[in-house]
Coordinates of C-alpha atoms in Angstrom, one line a residue:
M1496 CA 95.8 123.7 194.6
P1497 CA 93.3 120.8 193.7
S1498 CA 90.2 121.0 196.1
G1499 CA 89.8 117.1 196.4
P1500 CA 91.8 114.2 196.8
I1501 CA 93.9 113.3 193.7
F1502 CA 92.7 109.6 192.9
L1503 CA 95.9 107.2 192.1
S1504 CA 96.7 104.2 190.4
S1505 CA 98.9 103.0 192.9
P1506 CA 97.2 102.7 196.3
T1507 CA 99.2 104.7 198.7
A1508 CA 98.5 104.8 202.7
G1509 CA 99.6 107.6 204.8
L1510 CA 101.2 107.8 208.3
I1511 CA 101.5 110.9 210.5
L1512 CA 104.0 110.7 212.9
A1513 CA 102.6 112.9 215.7
G1514 CA 103.2 111.2 219.1
G1515 CA 105.8 113.4 220.6
A1516 CA 105.5 115.6 223.8
G1517 CA 106.8 118.5 222.1
R1518 CA 108.8 120.1 224.8
R1519 CA 110.7 122.2 222.8
F1520 CA 107.7 123.7 221.6
G1521 CA 105.8 123.7 224.8
G1522 CA 103.2 121.1 224.0
P1523 CA 102.5 118.3 221.6
K1524 CA 102.8 119.7 218.1
A1525 CA 99.9 117.9 216.7
F1526 CA 97.3 120.4 218.3
A1527 CA 99.7 123.2 218.1
H1528 CA 98.6 126.0 215.9
L1529 CA 99.6 127.5 212.5
P1530 CA 99.2 131.3 211.9
D1531 CA 96.1 130.6 209.7
G1532 CA 94.5 128.7 212.4
R1533 CA 94.9 125.1 211.4
T1534 CA 96.7 122.7 214.0
F1535 CA 99.7 121.0 212.5
L1536 CA 97.7 117.4 212.6
Q1537 CA 95.0 119.4 210.5
A1538 CA 97.4 121.0 208.1
C1539 CA 99.3 117.4 207.5
A1540 CA 96.1 115.4 207.0
E1541 CA 94.8 118.0 204.5
V1542 CA 98.1 117.5 202.1
M1543 CA 97.9 113.9 202.6
H1544 CA 94.1 113.6 201.6
R1545 CA 94.6 116.0 198.5
G1546 CA 97.6 113.8 197.6
G1547 CA 94.9 111.1 197.6
L1548 CA 96.3 108.8 200.6
A1549 CA 94.1 106.2 202.0
P1550 CA 93.9 104.9 204.4
L1551 CA 95.4 107.8 207.0
A1552 CA 96.6 107.5 210.2
A1553 CA 98.3 109.4 212.7
T1554 CA 100.2 108.3 216.0
L1555 CA 99.2 110.5 219.0
P1556 CA 100.4 111.0 222.5
P1557 CA 98.4 109.0 224.9
D1558 CA 97.0 111.4 227.3
V1559 CA 96.4 114.4 225.0
T1560 CA 93.2 115.7 223.4
G1561 CA 92.4 117.8 220.5
D1562 CA 90.6 117.9 217.2
I1563 CA 91.2 114.8 215.0
P1564 CA 90.2 115.4 211.3
D1565 CA 87.7 112.9 210.0
T1566 CA 90.1 111.5 207.5
V1567 CA 92.5 110.5 210.2
Q1568 CA 92.6 107.1 212.2
P1569 CA 94.2 108.3 215.4
L1570 CA 96.5 105.9 217.1
R1571 CA 97.5 106.5 220.8
L1572 CA 100.8 105.6 221.8
P1573 CA 100.8 103.0 224.9
Q1574 CA 102.6 105.7 227.1
S1575 CA 104.8 108.9 226.6
G1576 CA 108.0 109.6 226.2
L1577 CA 108.5 106.9 223.3
D1578 CA 110.9 107.6 220.5
M1579 CA 110.0 108.2 216.6
F1580 CA 110.9 104.8 215.6
A1581 CA 108.4 103.1 218.4
S1582 CA 105.8 105.7 216.8
I1583 CA 106.7 104.2 213.2
M1584 CA 106.2 100.7 214.5
L1585 CA 102.8 101.4 216.0
G1586 CA 101.5 103.1 212.9
L1587 CA 102.9 100.4 210.4
Q1588 CA 101.7 97.4 212.5
H1589 CA 98.1 98.9 212.4
L1590 CA 98.5 99.9 208.5
V1591 CA 99.9 96.7 207.4
D1592 CA 96.7 95.1 208.3
D1593 CA 95.0 96.5 205.3
P1594 CA 96.1 94.6 202.4
N1595 CA 94.7 97.2 199.6
W1596 CA 97.9 99.7 199.3
R1597 CA 101.3 99.1 197.7
K1598 CA 103.5 102.5 199.0
L1599 CA 103.1 104.4 202.3
I1600 CA 104.1 108.1 203.0
L1601 CA 105.5 109.0 206.2
L1602 CA 105.4 112.4 207.4
P1603 CA 106.3 114.1 210.8
V1604 CA 103.6 116.4 212.1
D1605 CA 106.5 119.0 212.6
H1606 CA 106.5 119.1 208.9
P1607 CA 103.1 120.8 208.3
L1608 CA 103.8 123.1 205.3
V1609 CA 104.8 120.3 202.7
Q1610 CA 103.0 121.1 199.3
T1611 CA 100.7 118.6 197.9
E1612 CA 102.8 118.0 194.8
T1613 CA 105.4 116.5 196.8
I1614 CA 103.2 114.0 198.3
T1615 CA 102.1 113.1 194.6
T1616 CA 105.8 113.0 193.3
L1617 CA 106.9 111.0 195.9
I1618 CA 103.8 108.5 195.1
A1619 CA 104.8 108.4 191.7
Q1620 CA 108.3 106.7 192.5
E1621 CA 109.2 103.3 192.0
G1622 CA 111.6 101.2 194.2
P1623 CA 112.1 100.4 198.1
A1624 CA 112.3 104.1 199.2
A1625 CA 112.3 107.6 198.3
I1626 CA 113.4 110.9 200.1
P1627 CA 112.8 114.4 198.7
T1628 CA 115.7 116.6 198.5
L1629 CA 115.8 120.5 198.3
D1630 CA 119.2 121.7 197.2
K1631 CA 120.5 118.1 197.4
R1632 CA 119.4 118.5 201.2
H1633 CA 117.1 115.5 202.5
G1634 CA 113.6 116.4 203.8
H1635 CA 110.3 115.1 204.8
P1636 CA 108.0 113.2 204.0
I1637 CA 109.4 110.0 203.0
M1638 CA 107.9 107.1 200.9
I1639 CA 108.4 103.4 201.7
S1640 CA 107.2 100.5 199.4
R1641 CA 104.8 98.0 201.3
T1642 CA 107.7 95.5 201.1
V1643 CA 109.5 97.8 203.6
A1644 CA 106.8 98.5 205.8
E1645 CA 106.3 94.9 206.4
A1646 CA 109.9 94.3 206.9
I1647 CA 110.5 97.1 209.5
T1648 CA 107.4 95.5 211.5
E1649 CA 109.1 92.1 211.2
E1650 CA 112.4 93.7 212.3
R1651 CA 114.2 92.5 209.3
L1652 CA 115.8 95.8 208.6
P1653 CA 118.5 97.3 210.7
G1654 CA 117.0 99.9 213.0
P1655 CA 116.5 101.4 215.4
T1656 CA 116.6 104.5 213.3
L1657 CA 114.8 105.5 210.2
R1658 CA 118.1 106.7 208.6
E1659 CA 119.5 103.3 209.2
I1660 CA 116.5 101.8 207.5
L1661 CA 116.2 103.9 204.8
R1662 CA 120.1 103.2 204.2
A1663 CA 119.6 99.7 203.9
A1664 CA 116.3 99.4 202.0
P1665 CA 117.8 101.3 200.0
A1666 CA 116.2 105.0 199.3
H1667 CA 116.7 107.1 196.4
D1668 CA 116.9 110.8 196.4
V1669 CA 114.1 112.8 194.4
P1670 CA 114.6 116.4 193.8
V1671 CA 111.6 118.6 194.7
E1672 CA 110.7 122.5 194.5
D1673 CA 109.3 122.5 197.9
R1674 CA 110.9 124.5 200.8
G1675 CA 108.5 123.0 203.3
I1676 CA 110.1 119.5 203.2
R1677 CA 112.8 121.2 205.1
A1678 CA 110.9 123.4 207.3
N1679 CA 111.2 121.6 210.4
C1680 CA 108.7 123.7 212.6
N1681 CA 109.9 122.2 216.0
T1682 CA 109.9 125.3 218.1
P1683 CA 107.4 128.5 217.9
E1684 CA 110.6 130.6 216.3
A1685 CA 111.3 127.9 213.6
L1686 CA 107.4 128.1 212.7
R1687 CA 107.3 131.8 212.6
E1688 CA 110.4 132.0 210.4
A1689 CA 109.2 129.0 208.2
W1690 CA 105.8 130.6 207.7
S1691 CA 107.4 134.0 206.9
V1692 CA 109.7 132.3 204.0
I1693 CA 107.3 130.0 202.4
N1694 CA 104.0 132.5 202.7
G1695 CA 105.9 135.7 202.4

């Protein structure tokens, strides 16, 4: 595993979606801890930084505090209880102000076990959007082009869900060998199971 960021020929931004209340987990997942002591937010930020993503931002709950990695621009949601699409809109509206990136990786914070190789594989894709697959099943993160990101912020693509937007973009599938893309750690039990399967 590389110790530092990979330098990319195609500048790519990153957005961690971490604004949820995490009710099923018992609290916001951004600051929940993995068995190795890192928070979900730290793990996501590390893999995206190693993948060479910059700028890197994270949407966060409005009233929850915790350690935020230096590589991450924190974006507080205006109120609690907003859905994921509101979190996506906030992040994209912030990031499109930076003219220097061509692609963007979207990673929900409840997928903290994704591998760096998956990030770089998605970055290498061309086209409007790309979704990783494992055994023909979709996972996270996803890649969208700047054109798609701008269309989302300008409400030129159908919504209000990311699935509808990816269908309209359209997105293509990218097979990967990474069980982390399907490891949705949205409960403590799901985290324990995924950690055991992936790390032995």
